[in-house]
mmCIF file of C-alpha atoms and ligand atoms in Angstrom:
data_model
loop_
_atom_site.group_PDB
_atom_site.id
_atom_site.type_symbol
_atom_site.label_atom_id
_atom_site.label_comp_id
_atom_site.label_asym_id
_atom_site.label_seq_id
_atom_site.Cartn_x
_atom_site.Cartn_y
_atom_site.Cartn_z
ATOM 1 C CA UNK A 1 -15.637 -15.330 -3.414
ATOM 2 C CA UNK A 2 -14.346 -14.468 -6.877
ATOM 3 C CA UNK A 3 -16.773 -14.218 -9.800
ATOM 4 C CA UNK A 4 -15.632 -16.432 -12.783
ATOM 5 C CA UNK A 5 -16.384 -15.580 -16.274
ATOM 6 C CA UNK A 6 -16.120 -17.834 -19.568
ATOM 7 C CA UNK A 7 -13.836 -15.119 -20.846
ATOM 8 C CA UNK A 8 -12.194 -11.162 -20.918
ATOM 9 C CA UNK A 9 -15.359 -9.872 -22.838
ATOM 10 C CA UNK A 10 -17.734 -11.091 -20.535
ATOM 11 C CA UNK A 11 -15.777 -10.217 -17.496
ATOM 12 C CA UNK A 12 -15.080 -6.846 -18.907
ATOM 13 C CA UNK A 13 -18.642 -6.151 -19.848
ATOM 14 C CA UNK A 14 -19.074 -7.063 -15.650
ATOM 15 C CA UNK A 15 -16.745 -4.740 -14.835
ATOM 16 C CA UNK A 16 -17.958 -2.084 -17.226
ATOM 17 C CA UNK A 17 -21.353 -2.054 -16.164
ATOM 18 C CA UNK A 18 -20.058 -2.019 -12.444
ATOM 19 C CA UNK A 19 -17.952 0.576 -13.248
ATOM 20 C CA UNK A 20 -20.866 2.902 -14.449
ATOM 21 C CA UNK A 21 -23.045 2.330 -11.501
ATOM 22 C CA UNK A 22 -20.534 3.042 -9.039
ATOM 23 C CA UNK A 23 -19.708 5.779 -11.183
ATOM 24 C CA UNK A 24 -23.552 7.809 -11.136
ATOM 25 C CA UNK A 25 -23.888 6.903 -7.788
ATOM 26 C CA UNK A 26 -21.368 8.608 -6.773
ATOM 27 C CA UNK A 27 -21.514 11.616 -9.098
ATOM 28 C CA UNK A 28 -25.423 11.394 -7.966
ATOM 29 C CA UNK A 29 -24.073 11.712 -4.319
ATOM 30 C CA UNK A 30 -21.212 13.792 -4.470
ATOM 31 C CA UNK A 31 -21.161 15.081 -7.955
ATOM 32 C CA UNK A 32 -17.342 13.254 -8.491
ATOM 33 C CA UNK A 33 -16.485 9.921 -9.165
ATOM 34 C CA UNK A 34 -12.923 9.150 -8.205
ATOM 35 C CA UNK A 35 -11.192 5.961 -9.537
ATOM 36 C CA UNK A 36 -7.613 4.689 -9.561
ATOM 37 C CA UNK A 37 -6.737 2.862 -12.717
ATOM 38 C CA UNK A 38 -4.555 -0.194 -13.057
ATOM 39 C CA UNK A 39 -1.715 -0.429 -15.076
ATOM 40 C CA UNK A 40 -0.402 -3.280 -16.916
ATOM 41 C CA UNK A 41 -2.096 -5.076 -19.868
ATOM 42 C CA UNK A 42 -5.451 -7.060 -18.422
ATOM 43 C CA UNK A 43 -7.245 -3.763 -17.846
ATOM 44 C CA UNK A 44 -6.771 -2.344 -21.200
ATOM 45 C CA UNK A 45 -9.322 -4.236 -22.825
ATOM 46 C CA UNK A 46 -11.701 -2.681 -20.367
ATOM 47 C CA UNK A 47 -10.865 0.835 -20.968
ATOM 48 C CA UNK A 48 -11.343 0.339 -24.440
ATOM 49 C CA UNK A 49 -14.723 -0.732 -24.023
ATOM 50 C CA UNK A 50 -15.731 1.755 -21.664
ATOM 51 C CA UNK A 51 -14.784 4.264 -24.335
ATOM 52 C CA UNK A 52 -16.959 2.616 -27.199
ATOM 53 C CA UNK A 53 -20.355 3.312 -28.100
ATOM 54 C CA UNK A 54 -21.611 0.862 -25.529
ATOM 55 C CA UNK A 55 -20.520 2.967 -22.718
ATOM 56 C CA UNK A 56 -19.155 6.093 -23.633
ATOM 57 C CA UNK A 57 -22.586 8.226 -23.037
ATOM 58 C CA UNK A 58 -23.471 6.439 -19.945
ATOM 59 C CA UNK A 59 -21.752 8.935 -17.512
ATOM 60 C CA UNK A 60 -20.824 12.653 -17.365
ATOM 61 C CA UNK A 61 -16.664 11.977 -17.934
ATOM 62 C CA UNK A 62 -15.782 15.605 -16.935
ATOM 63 C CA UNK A 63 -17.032 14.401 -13.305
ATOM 64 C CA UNK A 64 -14.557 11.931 -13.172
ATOM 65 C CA UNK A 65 -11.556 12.101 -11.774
ATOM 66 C CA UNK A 66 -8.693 9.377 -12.291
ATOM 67 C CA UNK A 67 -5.887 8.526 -10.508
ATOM 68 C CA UNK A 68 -3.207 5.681 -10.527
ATOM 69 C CA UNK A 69 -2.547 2.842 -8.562
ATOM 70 C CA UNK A 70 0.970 2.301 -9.591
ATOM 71 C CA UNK A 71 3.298 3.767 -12.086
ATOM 72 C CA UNK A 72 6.590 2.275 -13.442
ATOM 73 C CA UNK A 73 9.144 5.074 -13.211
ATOM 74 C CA UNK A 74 9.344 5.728 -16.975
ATOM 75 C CA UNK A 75 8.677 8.728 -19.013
ATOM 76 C CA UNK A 76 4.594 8.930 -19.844
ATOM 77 C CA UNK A 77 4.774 8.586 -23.176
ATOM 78 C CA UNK A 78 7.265 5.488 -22.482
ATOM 79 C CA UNK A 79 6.088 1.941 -24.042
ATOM 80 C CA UNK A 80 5.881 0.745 -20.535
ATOM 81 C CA UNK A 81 4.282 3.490 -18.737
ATOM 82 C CA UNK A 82 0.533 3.020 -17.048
ATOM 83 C CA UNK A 83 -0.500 6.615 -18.319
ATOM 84 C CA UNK A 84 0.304 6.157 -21.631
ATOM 85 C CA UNK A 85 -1.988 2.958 -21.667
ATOM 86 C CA UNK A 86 -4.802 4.559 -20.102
ATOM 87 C CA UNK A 87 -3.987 7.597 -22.230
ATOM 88 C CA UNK A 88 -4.081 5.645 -25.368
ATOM 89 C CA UNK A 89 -7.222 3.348 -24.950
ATOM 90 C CA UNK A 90 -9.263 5.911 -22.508
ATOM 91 C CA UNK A 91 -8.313 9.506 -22.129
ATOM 92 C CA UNK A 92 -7.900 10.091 -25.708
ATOM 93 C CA UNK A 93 -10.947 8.231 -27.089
ATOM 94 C CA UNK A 94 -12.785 9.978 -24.411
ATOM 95 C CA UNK A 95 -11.456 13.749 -24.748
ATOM 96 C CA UNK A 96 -11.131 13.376 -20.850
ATOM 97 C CA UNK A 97 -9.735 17.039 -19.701
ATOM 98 C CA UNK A 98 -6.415 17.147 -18.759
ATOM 99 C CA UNK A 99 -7.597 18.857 -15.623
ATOM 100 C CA UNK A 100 -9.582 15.223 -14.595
ATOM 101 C CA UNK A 101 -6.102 13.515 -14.785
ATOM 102 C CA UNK A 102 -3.749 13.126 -12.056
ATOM 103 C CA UNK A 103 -0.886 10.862 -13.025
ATOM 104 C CA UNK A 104 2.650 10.240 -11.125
ATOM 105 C CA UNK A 105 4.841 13.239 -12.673
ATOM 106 C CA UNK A 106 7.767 10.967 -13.530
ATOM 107 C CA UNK A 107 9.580 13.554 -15.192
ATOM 108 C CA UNK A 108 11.048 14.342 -12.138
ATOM 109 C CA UNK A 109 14.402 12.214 -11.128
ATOM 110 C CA UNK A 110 14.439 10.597 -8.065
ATOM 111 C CA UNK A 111 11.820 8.441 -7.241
ATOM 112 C CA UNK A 112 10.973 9.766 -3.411
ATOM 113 C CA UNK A 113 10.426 12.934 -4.654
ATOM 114 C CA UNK A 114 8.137 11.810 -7.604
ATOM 115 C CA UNK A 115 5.788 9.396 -4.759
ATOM 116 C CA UNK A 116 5.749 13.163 -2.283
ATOM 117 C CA UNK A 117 4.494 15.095 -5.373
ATOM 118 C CA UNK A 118 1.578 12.505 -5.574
ATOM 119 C CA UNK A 119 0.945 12.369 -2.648
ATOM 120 C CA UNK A 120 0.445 15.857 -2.585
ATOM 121 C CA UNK A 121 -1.652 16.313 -5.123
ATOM 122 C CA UNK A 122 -3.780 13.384 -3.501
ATOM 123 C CA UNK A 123 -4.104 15.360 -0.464
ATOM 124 C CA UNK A 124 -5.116 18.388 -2.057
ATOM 125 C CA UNK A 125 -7.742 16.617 -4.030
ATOM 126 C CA UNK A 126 -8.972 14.933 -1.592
ATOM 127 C CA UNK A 127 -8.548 17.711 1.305
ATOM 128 C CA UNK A 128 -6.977 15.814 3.549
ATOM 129 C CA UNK A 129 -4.982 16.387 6.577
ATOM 130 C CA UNK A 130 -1.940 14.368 7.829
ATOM 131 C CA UNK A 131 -2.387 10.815 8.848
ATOM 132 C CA UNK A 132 -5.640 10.897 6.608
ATOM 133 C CA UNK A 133 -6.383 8.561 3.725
ATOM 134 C CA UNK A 134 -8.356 8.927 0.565
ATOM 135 C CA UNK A 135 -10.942 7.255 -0.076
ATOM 136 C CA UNK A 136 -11.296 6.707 -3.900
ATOM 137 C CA UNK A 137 -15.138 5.447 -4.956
ATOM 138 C CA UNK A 138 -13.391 2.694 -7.320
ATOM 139 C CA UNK A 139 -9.657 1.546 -7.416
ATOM 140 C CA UNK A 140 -9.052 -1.088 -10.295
ATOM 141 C CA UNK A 141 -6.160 -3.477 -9.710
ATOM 142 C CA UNK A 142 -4.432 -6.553 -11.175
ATOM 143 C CA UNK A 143 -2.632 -9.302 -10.206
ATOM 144 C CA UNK A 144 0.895 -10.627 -11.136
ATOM 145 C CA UNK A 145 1.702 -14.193 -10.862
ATOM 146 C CA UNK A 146 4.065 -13.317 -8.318
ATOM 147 C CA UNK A 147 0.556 -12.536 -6.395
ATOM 148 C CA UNK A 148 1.541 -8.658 -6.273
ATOM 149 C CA UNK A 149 -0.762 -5.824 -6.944
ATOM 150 C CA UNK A 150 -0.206 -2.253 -8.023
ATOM 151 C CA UNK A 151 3.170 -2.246 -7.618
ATOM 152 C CA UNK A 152 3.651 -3.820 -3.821
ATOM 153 C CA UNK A 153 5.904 -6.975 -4.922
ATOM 154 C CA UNK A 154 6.700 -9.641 -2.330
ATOM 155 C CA UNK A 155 9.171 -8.927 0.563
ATOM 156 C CA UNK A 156 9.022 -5.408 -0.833
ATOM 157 C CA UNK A 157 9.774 -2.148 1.812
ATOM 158 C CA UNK A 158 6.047 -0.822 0.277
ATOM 159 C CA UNK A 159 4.313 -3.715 2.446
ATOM 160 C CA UNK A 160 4.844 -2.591 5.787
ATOM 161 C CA UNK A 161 3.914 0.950 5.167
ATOM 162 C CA UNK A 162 0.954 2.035 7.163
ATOM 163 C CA UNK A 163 1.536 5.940 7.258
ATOM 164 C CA UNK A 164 2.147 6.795 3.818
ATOM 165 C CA UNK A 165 -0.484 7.298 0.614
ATOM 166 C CA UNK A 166 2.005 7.062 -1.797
ATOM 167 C CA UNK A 167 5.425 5.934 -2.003
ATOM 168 C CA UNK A 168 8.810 4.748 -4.087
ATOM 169 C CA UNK A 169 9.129 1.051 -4.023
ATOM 170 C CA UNK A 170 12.356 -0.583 -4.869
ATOM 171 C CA UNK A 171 11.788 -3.779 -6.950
ATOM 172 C CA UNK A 172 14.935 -5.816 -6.724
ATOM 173 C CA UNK A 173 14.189 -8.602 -9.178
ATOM 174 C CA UNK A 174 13.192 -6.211 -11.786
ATOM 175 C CA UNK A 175 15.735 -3.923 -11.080
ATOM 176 C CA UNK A 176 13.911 -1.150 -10.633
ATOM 177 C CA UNK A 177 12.348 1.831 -7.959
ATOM 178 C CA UNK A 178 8.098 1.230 -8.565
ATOM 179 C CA UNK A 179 5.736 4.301 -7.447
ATOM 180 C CA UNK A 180 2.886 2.809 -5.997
ATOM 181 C CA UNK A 181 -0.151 3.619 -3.413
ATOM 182 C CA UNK A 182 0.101 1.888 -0.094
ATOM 183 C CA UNK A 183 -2.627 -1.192 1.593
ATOM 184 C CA UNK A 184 -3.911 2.210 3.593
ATOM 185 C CA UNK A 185 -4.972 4.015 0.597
ATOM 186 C CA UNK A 186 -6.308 1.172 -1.200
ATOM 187 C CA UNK A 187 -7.831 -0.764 1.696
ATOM 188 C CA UNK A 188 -9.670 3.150 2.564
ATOM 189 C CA UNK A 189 -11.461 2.836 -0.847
ATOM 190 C CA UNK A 190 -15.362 2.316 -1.300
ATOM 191 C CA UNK A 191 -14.810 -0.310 -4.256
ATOM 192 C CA UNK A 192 -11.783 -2.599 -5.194
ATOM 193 C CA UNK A 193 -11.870 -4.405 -8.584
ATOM 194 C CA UNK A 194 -9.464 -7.151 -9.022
ATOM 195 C CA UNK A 195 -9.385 -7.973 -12.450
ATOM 196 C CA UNK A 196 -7.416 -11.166 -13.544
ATOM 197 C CA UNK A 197 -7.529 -13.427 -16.829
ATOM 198 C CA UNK A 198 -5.276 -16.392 -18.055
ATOM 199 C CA UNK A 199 -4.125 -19.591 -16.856
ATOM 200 C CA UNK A 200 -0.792 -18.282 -16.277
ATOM 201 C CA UNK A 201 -2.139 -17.503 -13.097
ATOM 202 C CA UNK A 202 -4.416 -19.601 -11.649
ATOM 203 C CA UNK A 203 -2.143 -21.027 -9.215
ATOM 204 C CA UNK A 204 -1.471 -17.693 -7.897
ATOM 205 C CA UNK A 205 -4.685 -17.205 -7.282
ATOM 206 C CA UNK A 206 -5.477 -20.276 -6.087
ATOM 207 C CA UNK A 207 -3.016 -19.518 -3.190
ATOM 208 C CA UNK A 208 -4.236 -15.714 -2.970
ATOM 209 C CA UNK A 209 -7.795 -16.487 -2.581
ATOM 210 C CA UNK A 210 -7.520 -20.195 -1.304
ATOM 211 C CA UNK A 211 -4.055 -20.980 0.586
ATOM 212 C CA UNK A 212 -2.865 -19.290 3.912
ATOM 213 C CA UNK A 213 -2.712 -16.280 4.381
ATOM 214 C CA UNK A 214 1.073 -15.008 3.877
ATOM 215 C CA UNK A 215 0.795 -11.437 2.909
ATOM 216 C CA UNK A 216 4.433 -10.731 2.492
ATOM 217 C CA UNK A 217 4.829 -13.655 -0.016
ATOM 218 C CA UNK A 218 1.010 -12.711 -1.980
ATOM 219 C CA UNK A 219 0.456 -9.608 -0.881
ATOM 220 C CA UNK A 220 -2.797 -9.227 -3.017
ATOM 221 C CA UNK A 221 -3.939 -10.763 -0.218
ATOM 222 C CA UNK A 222 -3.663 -7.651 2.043
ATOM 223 C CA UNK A 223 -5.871 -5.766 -0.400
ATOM 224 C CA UNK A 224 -9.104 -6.162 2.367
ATOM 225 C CA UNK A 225 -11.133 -2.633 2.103
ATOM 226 C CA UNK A 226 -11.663 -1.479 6.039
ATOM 227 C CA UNK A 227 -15.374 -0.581 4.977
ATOM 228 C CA UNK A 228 -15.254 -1.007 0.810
ATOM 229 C CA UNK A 229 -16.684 -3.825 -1.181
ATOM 230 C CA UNK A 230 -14.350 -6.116 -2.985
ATOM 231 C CA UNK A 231 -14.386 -7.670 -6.313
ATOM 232 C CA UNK A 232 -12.579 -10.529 -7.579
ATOM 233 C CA UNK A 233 -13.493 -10.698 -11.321
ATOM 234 C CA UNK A 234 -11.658 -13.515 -13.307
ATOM 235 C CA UNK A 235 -11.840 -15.576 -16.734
ATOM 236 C CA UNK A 236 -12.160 -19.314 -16.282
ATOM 237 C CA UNK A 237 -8.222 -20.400 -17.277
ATOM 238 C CA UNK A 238 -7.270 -18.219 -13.729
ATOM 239 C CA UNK A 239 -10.183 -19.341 -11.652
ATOM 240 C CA UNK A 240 -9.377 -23.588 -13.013
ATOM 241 C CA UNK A 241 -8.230 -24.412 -9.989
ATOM 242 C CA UNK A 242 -10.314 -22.580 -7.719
ATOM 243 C CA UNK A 243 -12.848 -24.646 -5.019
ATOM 244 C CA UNK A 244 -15.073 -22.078 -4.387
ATOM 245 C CA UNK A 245 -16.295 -19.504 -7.207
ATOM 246 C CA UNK A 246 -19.334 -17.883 -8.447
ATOM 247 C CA UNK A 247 -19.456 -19.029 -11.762
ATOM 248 C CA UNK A 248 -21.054 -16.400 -14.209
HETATM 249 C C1 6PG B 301 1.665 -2.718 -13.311
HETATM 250 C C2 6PG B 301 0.370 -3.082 -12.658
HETATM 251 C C3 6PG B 301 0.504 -4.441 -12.066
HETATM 252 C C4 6PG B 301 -0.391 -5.333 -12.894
HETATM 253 C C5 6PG B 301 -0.065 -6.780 -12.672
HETATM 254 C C6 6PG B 301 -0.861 -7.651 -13.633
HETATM 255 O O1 6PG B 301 2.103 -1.578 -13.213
HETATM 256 O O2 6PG B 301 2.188 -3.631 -13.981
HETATM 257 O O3 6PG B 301 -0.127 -2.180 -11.842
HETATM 258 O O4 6PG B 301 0.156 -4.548 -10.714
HETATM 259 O O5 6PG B 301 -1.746 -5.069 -12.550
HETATM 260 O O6 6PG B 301 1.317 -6.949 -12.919
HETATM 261 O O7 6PG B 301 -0.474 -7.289 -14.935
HETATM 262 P P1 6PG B 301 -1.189 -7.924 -16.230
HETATM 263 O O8 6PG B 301 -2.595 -7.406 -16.225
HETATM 264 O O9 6PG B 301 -0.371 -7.395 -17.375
HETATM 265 O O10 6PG B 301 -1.122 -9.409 -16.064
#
């Protein structure tokens, strides 16, 4: 059941305060707190915030570790990149260390070889061995209007992938190759945040959280943590025409 704020700030200040309790606990039990960041433009209100006063000295930031969810396969300090965002409205207001930064190294050409290299440098972090899956304490996602998240698109190859963490994902309508992590790495994660604002989509995720289920076609709807907690956080124009919310 999705929780429905009157607006961005109060769903942000949610999802900030979430954000820093999932964050100690975990640096409390493992001394690391690993999150994957969304890209796109709803979540950079929320990094903002978590780097002002209000929340900037609420948890040790050289214990965390970010990732990415998705990248778009553009230069980092492209306009449209996902790093630059987070860059611009997190790591730099933060001083995060370089070192706590993994990002998709999209300097590289082809695509394939750009998903491997993260997926490499997922395994290492997180030790893994083949056919094993990280399990990130907090992955933040979005949602298009098309219903996809990260960068899985409808009746895209990424779907259907159940062995891979990370992979190339070629985006016909936008005429483009994606880089995105797979349902198995996000659905392994201890936390999912959806975050989604404006009445652009509400009947997206009307369908997502209230219609059949027809993965392929919304596939935020395969986003369903094997053990994890799940959290659909949205403004009141994209929960209008929901039946069943928590309103906040
Ligand atoms: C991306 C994101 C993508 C985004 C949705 C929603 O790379 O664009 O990962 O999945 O979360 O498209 O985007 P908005 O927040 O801009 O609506």
């Amino acid at each position: 059941m999705p929780k429905v704020f009157p607006n961005l700030e109060e769903l942000n200040n949610f999802a900030a305060e979430k954000f820093i309790e999932i964050g100690n606990d975990a640096i409390e039990k493992s001394d690391r707190f690993t999150v994957a960041l969304a890209g796109g433009s709803t979540p950079k209100a929320l990094y903002r915030l978590l780097a002002s006063e209000k929340y900037k000295n609420k948890i040790a930031w050289s214990s965390v570790f970010f990732f990415f969810g998705d990248e778009r396969n553009v230069l980092p300090d492209d306009a449209d990149s996902n790093f630059r965002m987070a860059n611009e409205n997190l790591f730099e207001p933060l001083e995060i260390f370089p070192q706590n930064v993994f990002r998709w190294e999209t300097e590289f050409e082809d695509a394939a070889a750009i998903a491997g290299d993260y997926e490499t440098k997922i395994m290492d972090f997180f030790d893994l061995r083949d056919g094993e899956f990280p399990k990130f304490d907090l992955i933040l996602l979005g949602m298009g209007d098309d219903g996809h998240t990260a960068s899985l698109f409808p009746f895209t190859d990424a779907l259907n992938e159940t062995a891979r963490i990370a992979v190339e994902n070629k985006v016909e309508k936008l005429e483009t190759v994606r880089l995105t992590l797979t349902f198995p790495a996000i659905n392994n994660a201890e936390n999912v945040f959806f975050l989604v604002k404006g009445a652009d989509k509400s009947e997206t995720l009307k369908q997502v959280l209230e219609g059949d289920f027809e993965p392929l076609r919304f596939p935020s709807q395969n986003v369903q943590p094997t053990s994890g907690n799940l959290f659909w956080l949205s403004d009141s124009e994209a929960a209008e025409l929901l039946e069943n919310e928590k309103k906040f």
